[in-house]
Coordinates of C-alpha atoms in Angstrom, one line a residue:
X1 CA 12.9 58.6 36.7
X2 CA 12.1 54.9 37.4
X3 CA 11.9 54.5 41.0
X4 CA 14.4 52.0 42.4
X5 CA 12.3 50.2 45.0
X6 CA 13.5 47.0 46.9
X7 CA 12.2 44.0 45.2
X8 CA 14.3 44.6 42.0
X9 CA 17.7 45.6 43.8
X10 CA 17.9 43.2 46.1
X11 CA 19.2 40.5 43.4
X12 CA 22.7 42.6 43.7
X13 CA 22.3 43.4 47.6
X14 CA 25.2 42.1 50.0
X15 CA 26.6 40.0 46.8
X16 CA 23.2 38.2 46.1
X17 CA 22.9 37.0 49.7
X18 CA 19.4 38.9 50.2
X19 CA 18.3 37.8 46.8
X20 CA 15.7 34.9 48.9
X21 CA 14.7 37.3 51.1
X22 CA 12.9 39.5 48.2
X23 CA 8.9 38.8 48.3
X24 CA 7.7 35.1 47.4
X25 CA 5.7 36.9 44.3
X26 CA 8.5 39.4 43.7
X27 CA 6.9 42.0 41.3
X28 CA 7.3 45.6 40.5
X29 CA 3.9 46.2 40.9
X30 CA 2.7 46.7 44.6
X31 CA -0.5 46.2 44.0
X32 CA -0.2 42.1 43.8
X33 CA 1.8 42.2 46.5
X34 CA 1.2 40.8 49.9
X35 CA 0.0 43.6 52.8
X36 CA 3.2 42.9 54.4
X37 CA 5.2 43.2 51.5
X38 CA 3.8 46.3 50.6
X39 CA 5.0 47.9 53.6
X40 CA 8.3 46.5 53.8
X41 CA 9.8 46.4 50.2
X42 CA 7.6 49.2 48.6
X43 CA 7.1 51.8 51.1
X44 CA 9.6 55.0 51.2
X45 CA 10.4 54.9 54.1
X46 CA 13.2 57.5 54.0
X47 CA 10.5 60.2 52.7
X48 CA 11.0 62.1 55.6
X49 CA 14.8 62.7 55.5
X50 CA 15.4 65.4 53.1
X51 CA 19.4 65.9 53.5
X52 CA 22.3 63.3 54.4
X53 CA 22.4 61.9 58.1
X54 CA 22.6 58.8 60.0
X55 CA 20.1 56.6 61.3
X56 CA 21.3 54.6 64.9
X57 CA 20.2 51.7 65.7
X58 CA 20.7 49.6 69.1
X59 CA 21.0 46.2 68.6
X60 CA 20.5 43.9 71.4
X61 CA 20.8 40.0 71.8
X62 CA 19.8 37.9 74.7
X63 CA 18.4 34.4 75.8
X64 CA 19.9 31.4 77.0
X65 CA 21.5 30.1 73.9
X66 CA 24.5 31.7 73.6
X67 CA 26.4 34.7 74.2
X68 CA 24.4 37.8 75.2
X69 CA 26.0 41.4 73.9
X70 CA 25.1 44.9 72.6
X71 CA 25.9 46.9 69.7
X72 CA 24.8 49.2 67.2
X73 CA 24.2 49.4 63.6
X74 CA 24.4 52.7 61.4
X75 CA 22.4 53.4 58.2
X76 CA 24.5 56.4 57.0
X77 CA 22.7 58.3 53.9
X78 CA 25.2 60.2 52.3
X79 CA 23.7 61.7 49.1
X80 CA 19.6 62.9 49.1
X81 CA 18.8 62.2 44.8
X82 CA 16.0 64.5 43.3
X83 CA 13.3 61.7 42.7
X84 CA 14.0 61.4 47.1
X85 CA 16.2 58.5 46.1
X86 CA 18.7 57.7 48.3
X87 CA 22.4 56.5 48.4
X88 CA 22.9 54.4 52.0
X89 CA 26.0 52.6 53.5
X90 CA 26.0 50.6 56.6
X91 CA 28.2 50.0 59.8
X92 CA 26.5 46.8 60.7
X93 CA 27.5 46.0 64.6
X94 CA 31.5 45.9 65.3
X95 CA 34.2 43.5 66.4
X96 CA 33.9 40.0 66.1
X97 CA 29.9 40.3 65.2
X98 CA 30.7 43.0 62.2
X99 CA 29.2 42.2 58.5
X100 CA 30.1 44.2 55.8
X101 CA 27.2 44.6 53.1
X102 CA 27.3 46.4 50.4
X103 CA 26.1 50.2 49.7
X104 CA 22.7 51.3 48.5
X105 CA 22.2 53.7 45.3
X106 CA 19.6 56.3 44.6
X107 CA 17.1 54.0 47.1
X108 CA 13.6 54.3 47.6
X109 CA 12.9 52.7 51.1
X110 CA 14.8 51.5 53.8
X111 CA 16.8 48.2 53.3
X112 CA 18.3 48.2 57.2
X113 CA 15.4 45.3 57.8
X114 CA 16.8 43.0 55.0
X115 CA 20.1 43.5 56.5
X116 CA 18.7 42.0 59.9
X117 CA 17.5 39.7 58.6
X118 CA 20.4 38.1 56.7
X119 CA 22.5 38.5 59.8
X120 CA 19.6 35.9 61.1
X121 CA 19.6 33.5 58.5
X122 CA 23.0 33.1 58.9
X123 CA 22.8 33.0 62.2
X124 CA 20.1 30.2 62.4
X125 CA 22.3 28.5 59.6
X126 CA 25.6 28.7 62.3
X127 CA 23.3 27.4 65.3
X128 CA 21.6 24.6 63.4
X129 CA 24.0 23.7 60.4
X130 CA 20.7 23.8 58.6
X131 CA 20.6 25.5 54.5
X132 CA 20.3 29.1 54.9
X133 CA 17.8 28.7 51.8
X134 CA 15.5 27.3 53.6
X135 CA 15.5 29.7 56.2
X136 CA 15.4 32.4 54.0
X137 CA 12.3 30.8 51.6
X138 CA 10.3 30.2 55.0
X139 CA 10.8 33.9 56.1
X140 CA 9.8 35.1 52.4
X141 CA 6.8 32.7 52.2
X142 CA 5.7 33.8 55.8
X143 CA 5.6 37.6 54.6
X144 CA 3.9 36.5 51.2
X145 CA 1.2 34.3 52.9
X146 CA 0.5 33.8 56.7
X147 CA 1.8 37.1 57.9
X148 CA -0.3 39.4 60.6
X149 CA -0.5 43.3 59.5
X150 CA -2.3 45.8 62.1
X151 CA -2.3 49.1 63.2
X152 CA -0.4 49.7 66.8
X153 CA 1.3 53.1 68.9
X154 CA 4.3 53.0 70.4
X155 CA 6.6 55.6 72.1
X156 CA 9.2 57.1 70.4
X157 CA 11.0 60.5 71.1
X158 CA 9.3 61.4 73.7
X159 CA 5.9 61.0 72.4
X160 CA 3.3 58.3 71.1
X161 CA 3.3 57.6 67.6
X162 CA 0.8 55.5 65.6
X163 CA 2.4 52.9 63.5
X164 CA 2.0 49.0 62.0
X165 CA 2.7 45.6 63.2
X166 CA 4.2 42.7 61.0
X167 CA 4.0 39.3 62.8
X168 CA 5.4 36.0 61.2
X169 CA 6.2 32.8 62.9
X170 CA 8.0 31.1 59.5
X171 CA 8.1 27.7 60.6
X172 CA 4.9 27.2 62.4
X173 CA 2.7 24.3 60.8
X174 CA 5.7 23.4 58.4
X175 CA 6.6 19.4 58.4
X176 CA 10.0 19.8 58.5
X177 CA 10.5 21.8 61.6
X178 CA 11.2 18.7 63.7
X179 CA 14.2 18.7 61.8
X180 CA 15.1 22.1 64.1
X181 CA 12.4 21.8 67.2
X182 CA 14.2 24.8 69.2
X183 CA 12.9 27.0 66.3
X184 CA 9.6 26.1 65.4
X185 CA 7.9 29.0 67.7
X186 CA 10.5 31.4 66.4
X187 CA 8.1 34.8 65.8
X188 CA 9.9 38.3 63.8
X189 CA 7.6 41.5 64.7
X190 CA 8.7 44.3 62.5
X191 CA 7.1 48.2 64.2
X192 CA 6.8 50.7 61.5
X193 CA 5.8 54.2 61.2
X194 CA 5.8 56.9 59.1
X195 CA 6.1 59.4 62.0
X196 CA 9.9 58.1 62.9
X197 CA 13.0 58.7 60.8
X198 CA 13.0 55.6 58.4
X199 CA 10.1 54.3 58.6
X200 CA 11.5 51.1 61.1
X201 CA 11.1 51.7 64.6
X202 CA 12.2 48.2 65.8
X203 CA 12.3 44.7 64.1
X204 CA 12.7 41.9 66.5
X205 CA 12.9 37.4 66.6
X206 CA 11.8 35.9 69.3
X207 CA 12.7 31.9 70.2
X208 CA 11.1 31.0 73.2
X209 CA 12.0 28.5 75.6
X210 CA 9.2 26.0 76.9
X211 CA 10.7 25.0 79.9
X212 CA 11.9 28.4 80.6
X213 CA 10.4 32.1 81.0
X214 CA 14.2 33.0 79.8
X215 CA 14.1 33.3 76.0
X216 CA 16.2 30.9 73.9
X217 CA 17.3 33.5 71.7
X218 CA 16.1 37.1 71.7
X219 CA 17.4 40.1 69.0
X220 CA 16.6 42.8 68.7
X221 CA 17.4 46.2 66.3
X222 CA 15.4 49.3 67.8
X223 CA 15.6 52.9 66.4
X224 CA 17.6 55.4 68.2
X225 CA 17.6 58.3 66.8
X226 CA 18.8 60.1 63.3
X227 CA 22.3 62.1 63.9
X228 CA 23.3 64.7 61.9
X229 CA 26.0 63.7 58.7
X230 CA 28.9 65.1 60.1
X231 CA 28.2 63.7 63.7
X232 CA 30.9 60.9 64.7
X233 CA 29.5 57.6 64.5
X234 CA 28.2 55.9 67.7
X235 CA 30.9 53.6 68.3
X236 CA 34.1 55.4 66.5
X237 CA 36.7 55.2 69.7
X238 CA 35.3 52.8 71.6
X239 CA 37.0 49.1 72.1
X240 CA 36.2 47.2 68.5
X241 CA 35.0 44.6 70.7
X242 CA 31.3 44.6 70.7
X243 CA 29.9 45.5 74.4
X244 CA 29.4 42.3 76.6
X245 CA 26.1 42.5 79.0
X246 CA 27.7 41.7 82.5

């Protein structure tokens, strides 16, 4: 069976809304694909998980420029294909900050990163009124091109794991980032590993503040921990209103 990586299904993902956040020299073929791109859109990243569960995320945002507020996002795998394909639906954050995107079939890898970082671009689009295209081509070309790839550890359950580091910083050196100055440091660092449950450990954007040590804007999406299928999902009972950080 033809594997169903990334790159191909993301024309159809969330309604077409992650179609610009596919690789710069979108392929089928890994091999001309950037470093970064190789690990993020054709990497299994579920290889590991071998029967239906959830992965948990925490998501936290922070910084001075707007409200700060926790939450958590679910990756629920509900059906473990033969090829290790894998069928994924999503309760991404609750309340007012909730997005529904669409489900996942018979998957190789794990899309929860693309899902991010949509719920960025839009962001950045609400904040600046600037075209979430253009957010979304400098985040794509950054991967394709300028990105940094390297080996890090980091602790997870209990433990250090070894693991890699994606760094971009999209809109560093491009002319028309006076047109959003607040944002033209703005740095993503994606922590993978093979030695955690889906491959992303944390994926994190970072907008400093020059006249500040508190951060513009910081979010974050960190791996908590894969729960069982028929485990009750993180926030089921709790206030729909996503938790405020007093």
């Amino acid at each position: 069976m033809n594997r169903k990586y990334i790159i191909p299904a993301l024309v159809i993902a969330a309604g077409g809304l992650l179609a610009a956040i596919s690789p710069a020299n979108a392929t089928t073929d890994p091999k001309v694909l950037s470093p970064a791109n190789q690990a993020l859109f054709t990497s299994d990243h579920m290889a590991s998980i071998k029967e239906p569960g959830v992965l948990v995320y925490d998501f936290e945002r922070k910084g001075s420029l707007g409200d700060a507020f926790k939450d958590t996002i679910e990756a629920k795998i509900t059906k473990v294909w033969p090829d290790g394909g894998k069928d994924v639906t999503f309760h991404f954050l609750s309340g007012a900050h909730h997005i529904e995107f669409r489900n996942f079939e018979d998957y190789v890898g794990n899309p929860i990163f693309m899902l991010f970082l949509e719920r960025d671009v839009r962001e950045l689009h609400r904040l600046t009124k600037g075209g979430a295209v253009y957010f979304r081509n400098r985040i794509r070309n950054a991967l394709a091109g300028s990105a940094t790839v390297k080996p890090t550890s980091f602790g997870f359950g209990g433990k250090t794991v070894k693991g890699t580091e994606i760094r971009i910083e999209p809109f560093a050196n491009d002319p028309l980032n006076d047109r959003y100055p607040r944002f033209a440091k703005r740095s993503y660092v994606f922590l993978l590993s093979d030695e955690v449950p889906g491959g992303f450990y944390k994926v994190d954007s970072f907008t400093p503040d020059p006249s500040s040590d508190t951060p513009l804007l910081d979010e974050s999406m960190t791996l908590r921990e894969l729960q069982p299928a028929h485990q009750k999902r993180a926030d089921e009972g709790r206030d729909k209103v996503a938790e405020k950080v007093k």
